[in-house]
Amino acid sequence: TIIGHTDIFGPIERNVELSRKRAYKVQRWLSMMGIDPFRIDVEYYGPKQPIVKEGDEINRRVEVKLDCKG
């Protein structure tokens, strides 16, 4: 699962869209590396799940959550 995030600055709608674009960009890159894009889930939260509440740059991120099914 690819999870996109942003900081708290600016309109929430723009930040949600930015986090969506970040997550899908990583999905596209992984698919270019040979991973089937249908195996990659994408989630995006904008500024709703910050690491630092004050709106620090560290909140601008994409997380990768691995789920290994055997």
Short mmCIF file of N, CA and C in Angstrom, two decimals:
data_model
loop_
_atom_site.label_atom_id
_atom_site.label_comp_id
_atom_site.label_asym_id
_atom_site.label_seq_id
_atom_site.Cartn_x
_atom_site.Cartn_y
_atom_site.Cartn_z
N THR A 1 0.85 -1.18 0.00
CA THR A 1 0.00 0.00 0.00
C THR A 1 0.89 1.23 0.00
N ILE A 2 0.60 2.16 -0.90
CA ILE A 2 1.30 3.43 -0.96
C ILE A 2 0.37 4.47 -0.33
N ILE A 3 0.91 5.27 0.62
CA ILE A 3 0.09 6.22 1.37
C ILE A 3 0.70 7.61 1.23
N GLY A 4 -0.07 8.55 0.66
CA GLY A 4 0.40 9.91 0.45
C GLY A 4 -0.06 10.85 1.56
N HIS A 5 0.83 11.80 1.92
CA HIS A 5 0.54 12.78 2.97
C HIS A 5 1.07 14.15 2.54
N THR A 6 0.58 15.21 3.19
CA THR A 6 1.09 16.57 2.99
C THR A 6 1.21 17.27 4.33
N ASP A 7 1.73 18.50 4.29
CA ASP A 7 1.74 19.32 5.50
C ASP A 7 0.37 19.98 5.66
N ILE A 8 0.23 20.88 6.63
CA ILE A 8 -1.06 21.49 6.93
C ILE A 8 -1.29 22.81 6.22
N PHE A 9 -0.33 23.29 5.46
CA PHE A 9 -0.43 24.62 4.86
C PHE A 9 -1.22 24.59 3.57
N GLY A 10 -2.10 25.56 3.38
CA GLY A 10 -2.90 25.65 2.18
C GLY A 10 -4.26 25.01 2.35
N PRO A 11 -5.09 25.13 1.30
CA PRO A 11 -6.44 24.55 1.36
C PRO A 11 -6.41 23.03 1.46
N ILE A 12 -7.31 22.46 2.25
CA ILE A 12 -7.31 21.02 2.47
C ILE A 12 -7.57 20.26 1.16
N GLU A 13 -8.43 20.80 0.29
CA GLU A 13 -8.72 20.12 -0.97
C GLU A 13 -7.46 20.00 -1.83
N ARG A 14 -6.67 21.08 -1.86
CA ARG A 14 -5.43 21.05 -2.64
C ARG A 14 -4.44 20.06 -2.03
N ASN A 15 -4.36 20.01 -0.72
CA ASN A 15 -3.45 19.08 -0.06
C ASN A 15 -3.86 17.63 -0.27
N VAL A 16 -5.15 17.34 -0.24
CA VAL A 16 -5.60 15.98 -0.49
C VAL A 16 -5.24 15.58 -1.92
N GLU A 17 -5.46 16.48 -2.87
CA GLU A 17 -5.11 16.20 -4.26
C GLU A 17 -3.60 16.01 -4.43
N LEU A 18 -2.81 16.82 -3.74
CA LEU A 18 -1.35 16.68 -3.79
C LEU A 18 -0.91 15.34 -3.21
N SER A 19 -1.50 14.92 -2.11
CA SER A 19 -1.13 13.63 -1.52
C SER A 19 -1.54 12.48 -2.45
N ARG A 20 -2.66 12.63 -3.15
CA ARG A 20 -3.08 11.62 -4.13
C ARG A 20 -2.06 11.52 -5.27
N LYS A 21 -1.65 12.65 -5.78
CA LYS A 21 -0.67 12.66 -6.87
C LYS A 21 0.65 12.06 -6.44
N ARG A 22 1.09 12.36 -5.23
CA ARG A 22 2.34 11.79 -4.72
C ARG A 22 2.26 10.26 -4.66
N ALA A 23 1.16 9.76 -4.12
CA ALA A 23 1.02 8.31 -3.97
C ALA A 23 0.96 7.62 -5.34
N TYR A 24 0.21 8.18 -6.28
CA TYR A 24 0.12 7.55 -7.60
C TYR A 24 1.42 7.65 -8.38
N LYS A 25 2.21 8.69 -8.12
CA LYS A 25 3.51 8.78 -8.78
C LYS A 25 4.43 7.64 -8.33
N VAL A 26 4.39 7.33 -7.04
CA VAL A 26 5.19 6.21 -6.53
C VAL A 26 4.66 4.90 -7.09
N GLN A 27 3.34 4.75 -7.19
CA GLN A 27 2.77 3.54 -7.79
C GLN A 27 3.25 3.39 -9.24
N ARG A 28 3.25 4.47 -10.01
CA ARG A 28 3.72 4.40 -11.39
C ARG A 28 5.19 4.00 -11.45
N TRP A 29 6.00 4.56 -10.56
CA TRP A 29 7.43 4.23 -10.55
C TRP A 29 7.63 2.74 -10.24
N LEU A 30 6.91 2.24 -9.24
CA LEU A 30 7.03 0.82 -8.90
C LEU A 30 6.57 -0.07 -10.05
N SER A 31 5.54 0.35 -10.76
CA SER A 31 5.09 -0.46 -11.89
C SER A 31 6.10 -0.42 -13.03
N MET A 32 6.83 0.69 -13.18
CA MET A 32 7.91 0.75 -14.18
C MET A 32 9.05 -0.16 -13.79
N MET A 33 9.19 -0.46 -12.51
CA MET A 33 10.23 -1.36 -12.04
C MET A 33 9.79 -2.82 -12.10
N GLY A 34 8.57 -3.07 -12.60
CA GLY A 34 8.14 -4.45 -12.82
C GLY A 34 7.05 -4.96 -11.90
N ILE A 35 6.58 -4.16 -10.97
CA ILE A 35 5.51 -4.61 -10.07
C ILE A 35 4.16 -4.31 -10.72
N ASP A 36 3.30 -5.31 -10.77
CA ASP A 36 1.98 -5.14 -11.36
C ASP A 36 1.22 -4.06 -10.57
N PRO A 37 0.77 -2.99 -11.24
CA PRO A 37 0.09 -1.91 -10.51
C PRO A 37 -1.20 -2.35 -9.81
N PHE A 38 -1.80 -3.45 -10.25
CA PHE A 38 -3.01 -3.95 -9.60
C PHE A 38 -2.70 -4.59 -8.24
N ARG A 39 -1.42 -4.83 -7.97
CA ARG A 39 -1.01 -5.36 -6.66
C ARG A 39 -0.71 -4.26 -5.67
N ILE A 40 -0.77 -3.00 -6.11
CA ILE A 40 -0.40 -1.86 -5.27
C ILE A 40 -1.66 -1.06 -4.94
N ASP A 41 -2.03 -1.06 -3.67
CA ASP A 41 -3.14 -0.22 -3.21
C ASP A 41 -2.63 1.19 -2.97
N VAL A 42 -3.48 2.17 -3.18
CA VAL A 42 -3.11 3.57 -2.98
C VAL A 42 -4.10 4.22 -2.02
N GLU A 43 -3.56 4.92 -1.02
CA GLU A 43 -4.37 5.70 -0.08
C GLU A 43 -3.75 7.08 0.01
N TYR A 44 -4.55 8.09 0.33
CA TYR A 44 -4.00 9.44 0.48
C TYR A 44 -4.86 10.19 1.49
N TYR A 45 -4.18 10.95 2.34
CA TYR A 45 -4.86 11.59 3.47
C TYR A 45 -4.64 13.09 3.55
N GLY A 46 -3.85 13.67 2.66
CA GLY A 46 -3.58 15.09 2.78
C GLY A 46 -2.92 15.37 4.11
N PRO A 47 -3.40 16.39 4.84
CA PRO A 47 -2.78 16.76 6.13
C PRO A 47 -3.39 16.06 7.34
N LYS A 48 -4.21 15.04 7.13
CA LYS A 48 -4.99 14.46 8.23
C LYS A 48 -4.22 13.54 9.16
N GLN A 49 -3.02 13.08 8.77
CA GLN A 49 -2.25 12.18 9.63
C GLN A 49 -0.81 12.69 9.75
N PRO A 50 -0.61 13.82 10.41
CA PRO A 50 0.74 14.39 10.51
C PRO A 50 1.62 13.62 11.48
N ILE A 51 2.92 13.67 11.22
CA ILE A 51 3.90 13.15 12.17
C ILE A 51 4.13 14.21 13.24
N VAL A 52 4.24 15.47 12.81
CA VAL A 52 4.44 16.61 13.70
C VAL A 52 3.23 17.53 13.54
N LYS A 53 2.53 17.83 14.61
CA LYS A 53 1.29 18.61 14.56
C LYS A 53 1.49 20.04 14.07
N GLU A 54 2.67 20.61 14.24
CA GLU A 54 2.90 22.01 13.90
C GLU A 54 3.00 22.25 12.39
N GLY A 55 2.90 21.22 11.57
CA GLY A 55 2.93 21.40 10.13
C GLY A 55 4.31 21.37 9.54
N ASP A 56 5.22 20.69 10.16
CA ASP A 56 6.60 20.60 9.71
C ASP A 56 6.71 19.94 8.35
N GLU A 57 7.83 20.18 7.65
CA GLU A 57 8.09 19.60 6.33
C GLU A 57 8.11 18.07 6.35
N ILE A 58 8.39 17.47 7.50
CA ILE A 58 8.46 16.01 7.59
C ILE A 58 7.11 15.37 7.26
N ASN A 59 6.03 16.15 7.38
CA ASN A 59 4.70 15.64 7.06
C ASN A 59 4.49 15.44 5.56
N ARG A 60 5.35 16.04 4.73
CA ARG A 60 5.26 15.87 3.27
C ARG A 60 5.97 14.57 2.93
N ARG A 61 5.19 13.50 2.79
CA ARG A 61 5.83 12.20 2.63
C ARG A 61 4.92 11.20 1.92
N VAL A 62 5.54 10.11 1.49
CA VAL A 62 4.82 8.96 0.98
C VAL A 62 5.32 7.76 1.77
N GLU A 63 4.41 7.01 2.35
CA GLU A 63 4.75 5.83 3.11
C GLU A 63 4.44 4.60 2.29
N VAL A 64 5.20 3.53 2.51
CA VAL A 64 4.96 2.25 1.86
C VAL A 64 4.70 1.22 2.96
N LYS A 65 3.56 0.57 2.88
CA LYS A 65 3.18 -0.46 3.86
C LYS A 65 3.17 -1.79 3.11
N LEU A 66 4.02 -2.71 3.55
CA LEU A 66 4.12 -4.02 2.90
C LEU A 66 3.18 -5.01 3.56
N ASP A 67 2.52 -5.80 2.73
CA ASP A 67 1.65 -6.86 3.21
C ASP A 67 2.01 -8.11 2.42
N CYS A 68 2.76 -8.98 3.05
CA CYS A 68 3.24 -10.19 2.36
C CYS A 68 2.24 -11.32 2.61
N LYS A 69 1.64 -11.76 1.53
CA LYS A 69 0.68 -12.86 1.63
C LYS A 69 1.29 -14.09 0.98
N GLY A 70 1.22 -15.20 1.67
CA GLY A 70 1.87 -16.39 1.17
C GLY A 70 0.94 -17.47 0.72
#
